[in-house]
Coordinates of C-alpha atoms in Angstrom, one line a residue:
X1224 CA -12.7 39.8 47.4
X1225 CA -10.8 42.0 49.8
X1226 CA -11.4 45.1 47.6
X1227 CA -15.2 44.4 47.6
X1228 CA -15.1 44.0 51.4
X1229 CA -13.3 47.3 51.8
X1230 CA -15.8 49.0 49.5
X1231 CA -18.7 47.8 51.7
X1232 CA -16.9 49.0 54.8
X1233 CA -16.4 52.5 53.2
X1234 CA -20.1 52.6 52.1
X1235 CA -21.3 51.6 55.5
X1236 CA -19.0 54.2 57.1
X1237 CA -20.4 56.8 54.8
X1238 CA -24.0 55.9 55.6
X1239 CA -23.2 56.1 59.4
X1240 CA -21.0 59.1 59.4
X1241 CA -22.4 61.0 56.4
X1242 CA -25.3 62.7 58.3
X1243 CA -22.9 63.5 61.2
X1244 CA -20.6 65.3 58.8
X1245 CA -23.3 66.9 56.7
X1246 CA -22.6 70.3 58.1
X1247 CA -18.8 69.8 58.2
X1248 CA -18.0 68.5 54.7
X1249 CA -14.7 70.3 54.5
X1250 CA -13.2 71.9 51.4
X1251 CA -10.9 70.4 48.7
X1252 CA -9.1 72.5 46.0
X1253 CA -7.2 70.9 43.1
X1254 CA -5.3 73.6 41.1
X1255 CA -3.4 73.3 37.9
X1256 CA -2.0 75.9 35.5
X1257 CA -5.3 76.3 33.6
X1258 CA -7.8 74.6 35.8
X1259 CA -9.1 75.0 39.4
X1260 CA -11.2 72.0 40.6
X1261 CA -13.1 72.7 43.8
X1262 CA -15.2 70.1 45.7
X1263 CA -16.1 68.9 49.1
X1264 CA -14.5 66.0 50.9
X1265 CA -17.7 64.0 50.8
X1266 CA -18.0 64.4 47.0
X1267 CA -14.3 63.4 46.6
X1268 CA -14.9 60.2 48.7
X1269 CA -18.0 59.4 46.6
X1270 CA -16.1 59.8 43.4
X1271 CA -13.3 57.7 44.7
X1272 CA -15.7 54.9 45.6
X1273 CA -17.4 55.1 42.2
X1274 CA -14.0 54.9 40.5
X1275 CA -13.2 51.8 42.4
X1276 CA -16.5 50.2 41.4
X1277 CA -15.9 51.1 37.8
X1278 CA -12.4 49.5 37.9
X1279 CA -13.9 46.3 39.6
X1280 CA -16.5 46.1 36.9
X1281 CA -13.9 46.5 34.1
X1282 CA -11.8 43.8 35.7
X1283 CA -14.7 41.4 36.1
X1284 CA -15.7 41.9 32.5
X1285 CA -12.2 41.3 31.3
X1286 CA -11.9 38.0 33.3
X1287 CA -15.3 36.9 32.0
X1288 CA -14.3 37.6 28.4
X1289 CA -11.0 35.7 28.8
X1290 CA -12.7 32.8 30.5
X1291 CA -15.3 32.6 27.8
X1292 CA -12.5 32.5 25.1
X1293 CA -10.6 29.8 27.0
X1294 CA -13.7 27.7 27.4
X1295 CA -14.5 28.1 23.7
X1296 CA -10.9 27.1 22.8
X1297 CA -11.1 24.1 25.1
X1298 CA -14.4 23.0 23.5
X1299 CA -13.0 23.3 20.0
X1300 CA -9.8 21.4 21.0
X1301 CA -11.9 18.6 22.7
X1302 CA -14.0 18.3 19.6
X1303 CA -10.9 18.0 17.3
X1304 CA -9.3 15.5 19.7
X1305 CA -12.4 13.4 19.7
X1306 CA -12.6 13.6 15.9
X1307 CA -8.9 12.7 15.5
X1308 CA -9.5 9.6 17.8
X1309 CA -12.4 8.4 15.7
X1310 CA -10.5 9.0 12.4
X1311 CA -7.5 7.0 13.8
X1312 CA -9.8 4.1 14.6
X1313 CA -11.3 4.2 11.2
X1314 CA -7.9 4.4 9.6
X1315 CA -6.8 1.2 11.4
X1316 CA -9.9 -0.5 10.0
X1317 CA -9.0 0.7 6.5
X1318 CA -5.4 -0.5 7.0
X1319 CA -6.8 -4.0 7.7
X1320 CA -8.7 -3.7 4.4
X1321 CA -5.7 -2.6 2.5
X1322 CA -7.3 0.8 1.5
X1323 CA -4.1 2.9 1.8
X1324 CA -5.6 6.0 0.2
X1325 CA -8.2 6.2 3.0
X1326 CA -5.6 5.3 5.6
X1327 CA -3.4 8.2 4.6
X1328 CA -6.3 10.6 4.5
X1329 CA -7.7 9.6 7.9
X1330 CA -4.4 9.4 9.7
X1331 CA -3.1 12.8 8.5
X1332 CA -6.4 14.6 9.0
X1333 CA -6.5 16.3 12.5
X1334 CA -3.3 14.3 13.3
X1335 CA -1.9 17.2 15.4
X1336 CA -4.8 16.6 17.8
X1337 CA -4.4 12.8 18.0
X1338 CA -3.1 11.0 21.1
X1339 CA 0.1 10.1 19.3
X1340 CA 0.5 12.5 16.4
X1341 CA 3.9 11.2 15.5
X1342 CA 2.5 7.7 15.1
X1343 CA -0.3 9.1 12.9
X1344 CA 2.0 10.9 10.6
X1345 CA 4.4 7.9 10.3
X1346 CA 1.5 5.5 9.4
X1347 CA 0.3 8.1 6.9
X1348 CA 3.8 8.1 5.4
X1349 CA 3.8 4.4 5.0
X1350 CA 0.3 4.4 3.5
X1351 CA 1.5 7.1 1.0
X1352 CA 4.5 4.9 0.1
X1353 CA 2.1 2.0 -0.6
X1354 CA 0.4 4.3 -3.1
X1355 CA 3.7 5.4 -4.6
X1356 CA 3.2 9.1 -3.6
X1357 CA 6.8 10.1 -2.7
X1358 CA 5.9 13.7 -2.2
X1359 CA 3.3 12.9 0.5
X1360 CA 5.7 10.5 2.1
X1361 CA 8.3 13.2 2.6
X1362 CA 5.7 15.6 3.7
X1363 CA 4.4 13.3 6.5
X1364 CA 7.9 12.3 7.5
X1365 CA 9.0 15.9 7.9
X1366 CA 5.9 16.7 10.0
X1367 CA 6.6 13.6 12.2
X1368 CA 10.2 14.7 12.7
X1369 CA 9.0 18.2 13.8
X1370 CA 6.6 16.7 16.4
X1371 CA 9.1 14.0 17.6
X1372 CA 11.5 16.6 18.8
X1373 CA 14.4 14.7 20.4
X1374 CA 13.0 11.2 20.0
X1375 CA 13.8 10.8 16.3
X1376 CA 14.3 7.0 16.4
X1377 CA 10.7 6.0 15.3
X1378 CA 10.9 8.5 12.4
X1379 CA 14.3 7.3 11.3
X1380 CA 13.2 3.6 11.5
X1381 CA 10.1 4.4 9.4
X1382 CA 12.3 6.3 6.9
X1383 CA 14.6 3.3 6.4
X1384 CA 11.7 0.9 6.1
X1385 CA 10.2 3.1 3.4
X1386 CA 13.5 3.3 1.5
X1387 CA 13.8 -0.5 1.5
X1388 CA 10.2 -0.7 0.2
X1389 CA 11.2 1.6 -2.6
X1390 CA 14.3 -0.5 -3.3
X1391 CA 16.6 2.5 -2.4
X1392 CA 18.9 -0.1 -0.9
X1393 CA 22.1 2.0 -0.6
X1394 CA 20.3 4.9 0.9
X1395 CA 18.7 2.5 3.3
X1396 CA 22.1 1.1 4.2
X1397 CA 23.3 4.5 5.1
X1398 CA 20.3 5.1 7.3
X1399 CA 20.8 1.7 9.0
X1400 CA 24.4 2.5 9.8
X1401 CA 23.2 5.7 11.6
X1402 CA 20.4 3.7 13.4
X1403 CA 22.9 1.2 14.7
X1404 CA 24.9 4.0 16.3
X1405 CA 21.7 5.2 18.1
X1406 CA 20.2 1.8 19.0
X1407 CA 22.6 -1.1 18.3
X1408 CA 20.3 -3.7 19.9
X1409 CA 16.9 -2.5 18.8
X1410 CA 15.1 -5.5 17.2
X1411 CA 13.5 -3.6 14.3
X1412 CA 16.8 -1.8 13.6
X1413 CA 18.6 -5.2 13.4
X1414 CA 15.9 -6.6 11.1
X1415 CA 16.2 -3.6 8.8
X1416 CA 20.0 -3.9 8.9
X1417 CA 19.8 -7.6 7.9
X1418 CA 17.7 -6.7 4.9
X1419 CA 19.8 -3.7 3.9
X1420 CA 23.1 -5.5 4.3
X1421 CA 21.9 -8.6 2.4
X1422 CA 20.6 -6.5 -0.5
X1423 CA 23.8 -4.5 -0.8
X1424 CA 26.1 -7.5 -0.3
X1425 CA 27.6 -6.0 2.9
X1426 CA 28.5 -9.4 4.2
X1427 CA 31.1 -8.3 6.8
X1428 CA 28.6 -5.8 8.2
X1429 CA 26.0 -8.5 8.4
X1430 CA 28.5 -10.8 10.3
X1431 CA 29.2 -7.9 12.7
X1432 CA 25.5 -7.6 13.8
X1433 CA 24.9 -11.3 14.4
X1434 CA 26.3 -11.1 18.0
X1435 CA 23.8 -8.4 18.8
X1436 CA 21.0 -10.5 17.3
X1437 CA 22.1 -13.3 19.6
X1438 CA 22.0 -11.1 22.7
X1439 CA 18.4 -10.1 22.2
X1440 CA 17.4 -13.6 20.9
X1441 CA 16.5 -12.3 17.5
X1442 CA 15.9 -15.4 15.3
X1443 CA 16.4 -18.9 16.4
X1444 CA 19.9 -20.5 16.7
X1445 CA 19.5 -22.3 13.4
X1446 CA 18.3 -19.2 11.6
X1447 CA 21.3 -17.2 12.9
X1448 CA 23.7 -20.0 11.9
X1449 CA 22.2 -20.0 8.4
X1450 CA 22.6 -16.2 8.3
X1451 CA 26.2 -16.5 9.4
X1452 CA 26.9 -19.1 6.7
X1453 CA 25.2 -16.9 4.1
X1454 CA 27.5 -14.0 5.1
X1455 CA 30.6 -16.1 4.9
X1456 CA 29.6 -17.5 1.6
X1457 CA 29.0 -14.0 0.3
X1458 CA 32.5 -12.9 1.5
X1459 CA 34.1 -15.9 -0.2
X1460 CA 32.4 -14.9 -3.5
X1461 CA 33.7 -11.3 -3.1
X1462 CA 37.2 -12.5 -2.3
X1463 CA 37.1 -14.7 -5.3
X1464 CA 35.9 -12.0 -7.7
X1465 CA 38.3 -9.4 -6.3
X1466 CA 41.5 -11.2 -5.8
X1467 CA 41.0 -14.6 -7.5
X1468 CA 42.0 -18.0 -6.1
X1469 CA 45.0 -16.7 -4.1
X1470 CA 43.0 -14.0 -2.4
X1471 CA 40.4 -16.6 -1.4
X1472 CA 43.0 -19.0 0.0
X1473 CA 44.7 -16.2 2.0
X1474 CA 41.4 -15.1 3.4
X1475 CA 40.6 -18.7 4.4
X1476 CA 44.0 -19.1 6.2
X1477 CA 43.2 -16.0 8.3
X1478 CA 39.9 -17.3 9.5
X1479 CA 39.4 -18.8 13.1
X1480 CA 39.2 -22.5 13.8
X1481 CA 35.4 -22.3 14.1
X1482 CA 35.1 -21.3 10.5
X1483 CA 37.6 -24.0 9.3
X1484 CA 35.5 -26.6 11.0
X1485 CA 32.3 -25.6 9.3
X1486 CA 31.8 -28.1 6.5
X1487 CA 29.1 -26.0 4.8
X1488 CA 31.8 -23.4 4.2
X1489 CA 34.3 -26.0 3.2
X1490 CA 31.9 -27.1 0.4
X1491 CA 31.6 -23.6 -1.0
X1492 CA 35.4 -23.0 -0.7
X1493 CA 36.1 -26.3 -2.5
X1494 CA 33.7 -25.4 -5.3
X1495 CA 35.4 -22.1 -5.8
X1496 CA 38.8 -23.8 -5.9
X1497 CA 37.6 -26.3 -8.4
X1498 CA 36.3 -23.5 -10.6
X1499 CA 39.6 -21.7 -10.5
X1500 CA 41.4 -24.9 -11.4
X1501 CA 43.1 -25.6 -8.1
X1502 CA 42.1 -29.2 -7.6
X1503 CA 45.0 -30.1 -5.2
X1504 CA 44.0 -27.5 -2.6
X1505 CA 40.3 -28.4 -3.1
X1506 CA 41.2 -32.1 -2.5
X1507 CA 43.0 -31.1 0.8
X1508 CA 40.0 -29.0 1.9
X1509 CA 37.5 -31.8 1.1
X1510 CA 39.5 -34.7 2.6
X1511 CA 40.3 -32.8 5.8
X1512 CA 36.6 -32.0 6.2
X1513 CA 35.6 -35.6 5.7
X1514 CA 38.1 -37.0 8.1
X1515 CA 36.9 -34.5 10.8
X1516 CA 33.2 -35.2 10.1
X1517 CA 31.4 -37.4 7.7
X1518 CA 29.6 -35.1 5.3
X1519 CA 27.9 -36.2 2.1
X1520 CA 28.1 -32.7 0.6
X1521 CA 31.9 -33.0 0.6
X1522 CA 31.8 -36.6 -0.8
X1523 CA 29.7 -35.4 -3.8
X1524 CA 32.5 -33.0 -4.8
X1525 CA 35.1 -35.8 -5.0
X1526 CA 34.3 -36.9 -8.6
X1527 CA 34.7 -33.3 -9.7
X1528 CA 38.4 -33.3 -8.8
X1529 CA 40.6 -33.6 -11.9
X1530 CA 44.3 -34.4 -12.1
X1531 CA 44.7 -35.3 -8.4
X1532 CA 46.0 -38.3 -6.5
X1533 CA 43.0 -40.6 -7.0
X1534 CA 44.6 -43.4 -5.0
X1535 CA 44.4 -41.2 -1.9
X1536 CA 40.8 -40.5 -2.6
X1537 CA 39.9 -44.2 -3.1
X1538 CA 41.8 -45.1 0.1
X1539 CA 39.7 -42.6 2.0
X1540 CA 36.5 -43.9 0.4
X1541 CA 37.3 -47.5 1.3
X1542 CA 38.0 -46.4 4.9
X1543 CA 34.6 -44.6 5.0
X1544 CA 32.9 -47.7 3.7
X1545 CA 34.3 -49.7 6.5
X1546 CA 33.3 -47.1 9.1
X1547 CA 29.8 -46.2 7.8
X1548 CA 28.9 -49.2 5.7
X1549 CA 28.7 -49.6 1.9
X1550 CA 26.2 -46.8 1.3
X1551 CA 24.9 -46.1 -2.3
X1552 CA 26.7 -42.7 -2.3
X1553 CA 30.1 -44.1 -1.2
X1554 CA 29.9 -46.9 -3.7
X1555 CA 28.7 -44.6 -6.5
X1556 CA 31.5 -42.1 -5.7
X1557 CA 34.1 -45.0 -5.6
X1558 CA 32.9 -46.2 -9.0
X1559 CA 33.2 -42.7 -10.5
X1560 CA 36.8 -42.3 -9.2
X1561 CA 37.7 -45.8 -10.5
X1562 CA 36.3 -44.9 -13.9
X1563 CA 38.5 -41.8 -14.0
X1564 CA 41.5 -44.0 -13.4
X1565 CA 40.4 -46.6 -16.0
X1566 CA 39.8 -49.3 -13.3
X1567 CA 36.7 -50.6 -15.1
X1568 CA 36.3 -53.8 -13.1
X1569 CA 36.4 -52.0 -9.8
X1570 CA 34.1 -49.4 -11.1
X1571 CA 31.6 -52.1 -12.3
X1572 CA 31.7 -53.7 -8.8
X1573 CA 31.1 -50.4 -7.1
X1574 CA 28.2 -49.4 -9.3
X1575 CA 26.5 -52.8 -8.9
X1576 CA 26.8 -52.5 -5.2
X1577 CA 25.2 -49.1 -5.3
X1578 CA 22.4 -50.2 -7.6
X1579 CA 21.6 -53.1 -5.3
X1580 CA 20.5 -50.6 -2.6
X1581 CA 18.7 -48.1 -4.8
X1582 CA 18.1 -47.6 -8.5
X1583 CA 19.7 -44.6 -10.0
X1584 CA 19.8 -43.5 -13.7
X1585 CA 23.3 -42.1 -13.5
X1586 CA 24.7 -45.3 -11.9
X1587 CA 23.0 -47.4 -14.6
X1588 CA 24.6 -45.2 -17.3
X1589 CA 28.1 -45.4 -15.6
X1590 CA 27.8 -49.1 -15.2
X1591 CA 26.9 -49.5 -18.8
X1592 CA 30.0 -47.5 -19.8
X1593 CA 32.2 -49.6 -17.5
X1594 CA 30.8 -52.8 -19.1
X1595 CA 31.4 -51.4 -22.6
X1596 CA 35.0 -50.7 -21.7
X1597 CA 35.4 -54.4 -20.7
X1598 CA 33.8 -55.6 -24.0
X1599 CA 30.7 -56.8 -22.2
X1600 CA 28.2 -55.6 -24.8
X1601 CA 25.3 -57.9 -23.9
X1602 CA 25.4 -57.0 -20.2
X1603 CA 25.8 -53.3 -21.2
X1604 CA 22.7 -53.5 -23.4
X1605 CA 20.7 -55.1 -20.7
X1606 CA 21.7 -52.4 -18.1
X1607 CA 20.7 -49.7 -20.5
X1608 CA 17.4 -51.4 -21.2
X1609 CA 16.7 -51.7 -17.4
X1610 CA 17.6 -48.0 -17.0
X1611 CA 15.2 -47.0 -19.8
X1612 CA 12.4 -49.1 -18.4
X1613 CA 13.0 -47.6 -15.0
X1614 CA 12.9 -44.1 -16.4
X1615 CA 9.6 -44.8 -18.4
X1616 CA 8.0 -46.3 -15.3
X1617 CA 9.0 -43.3 -13.2
X1618 CA 7.6 -40.9 -15.8
X1619 CA 4.4 -42.9 -16.0
X1620 CA 3.9 -42.7 -12.2
X1621 CA 4.4 -39.0 -12.3
X1622 CA 2.0 -38.6 -15.2
X1623 CA -0.7 -40.7 -13.3
X1624 CA -0.4 -38.9 -10.0
X1625 CA -3.0 -36.1 -10.8
X1626 CA -5.6 -38.8 -11.6
X1627 CA -5.0 -40.6 -8.3
X1628 CA -5.3 -37.4 -6.3
X1629 CA -8.5 -36.6 -8.1

């Protein structure tokens, strides 16, 4: 703008002072080795002004050309962004329909111009995984990683999720370990870790992330407790298979009091001890658990103990009957222990008490056996007949249920 103003000033000055200097134009000589250029001062000024006008025209044309190119680029970019936005919306609709082929195509097309290009490529990768196209999965993940720059967490989470969907469990576990170093309390990372550790039987690693789950309130208290028990049960199975019964017992001794007081874990421990033919330790584990807290799961294990001190068990059962009443389970268990000891009269009494409260096929059979041992054949035959009638009646009810519901 200043240059144009100066030009106008020069032109106006030339118009005013030109006639005055018409007879006094002066003389200008420009001499080189081969050329002599001779002109008047007025002509030189006019040429200078014309040169400035030419330069201004060239500059204006250049700016106009650049501005036109920029506007064209902006127009094309706007058009692609608008198209990408529409295609993303269509892809989400196709995702709801389960059309993963269209989802991948729409998400990846013009994804570089989408509002969140990384998200588009990640969703395209998951859609390709649903179709089983591993090449396209890797292609989309690599492009997403390029665009994500320093924020690689969403890409890594998606990669692990895809590995789990492909049942690449050990590779997923490696990815989960890296994710936990980046974001140890991220909800989705912890969910993926739970799946990966469960599938690969990494029970100790699963135990280690439960406190983080609790801090962010991931799962309910009951769900986390079930997960904790599942992990401990898995560890016990590993100790049993790796080091046998001694390894399992040594591991149990090293556990804190909270673990020792968990009767669900005591049940599993006692079952392992029974399997490896260590009934004495199993009896100690079971009876200690029952004395601390009445638990029917532990009571059910008592008849499975062989070659142990049955008198101690029967004494504990009689104490429980006094404390909790003559429940069918306690009487049935007492009857089974008495049978193992050959105390047929006591077994008969216990089974009869149990059957008074509820009919049970097993108790009927055991009662019949106890009666046979006491030479009470008629009573034994009657008990077996009652058991058979009860079984037939039960089967008949089950068979007729569909007709009633109809």
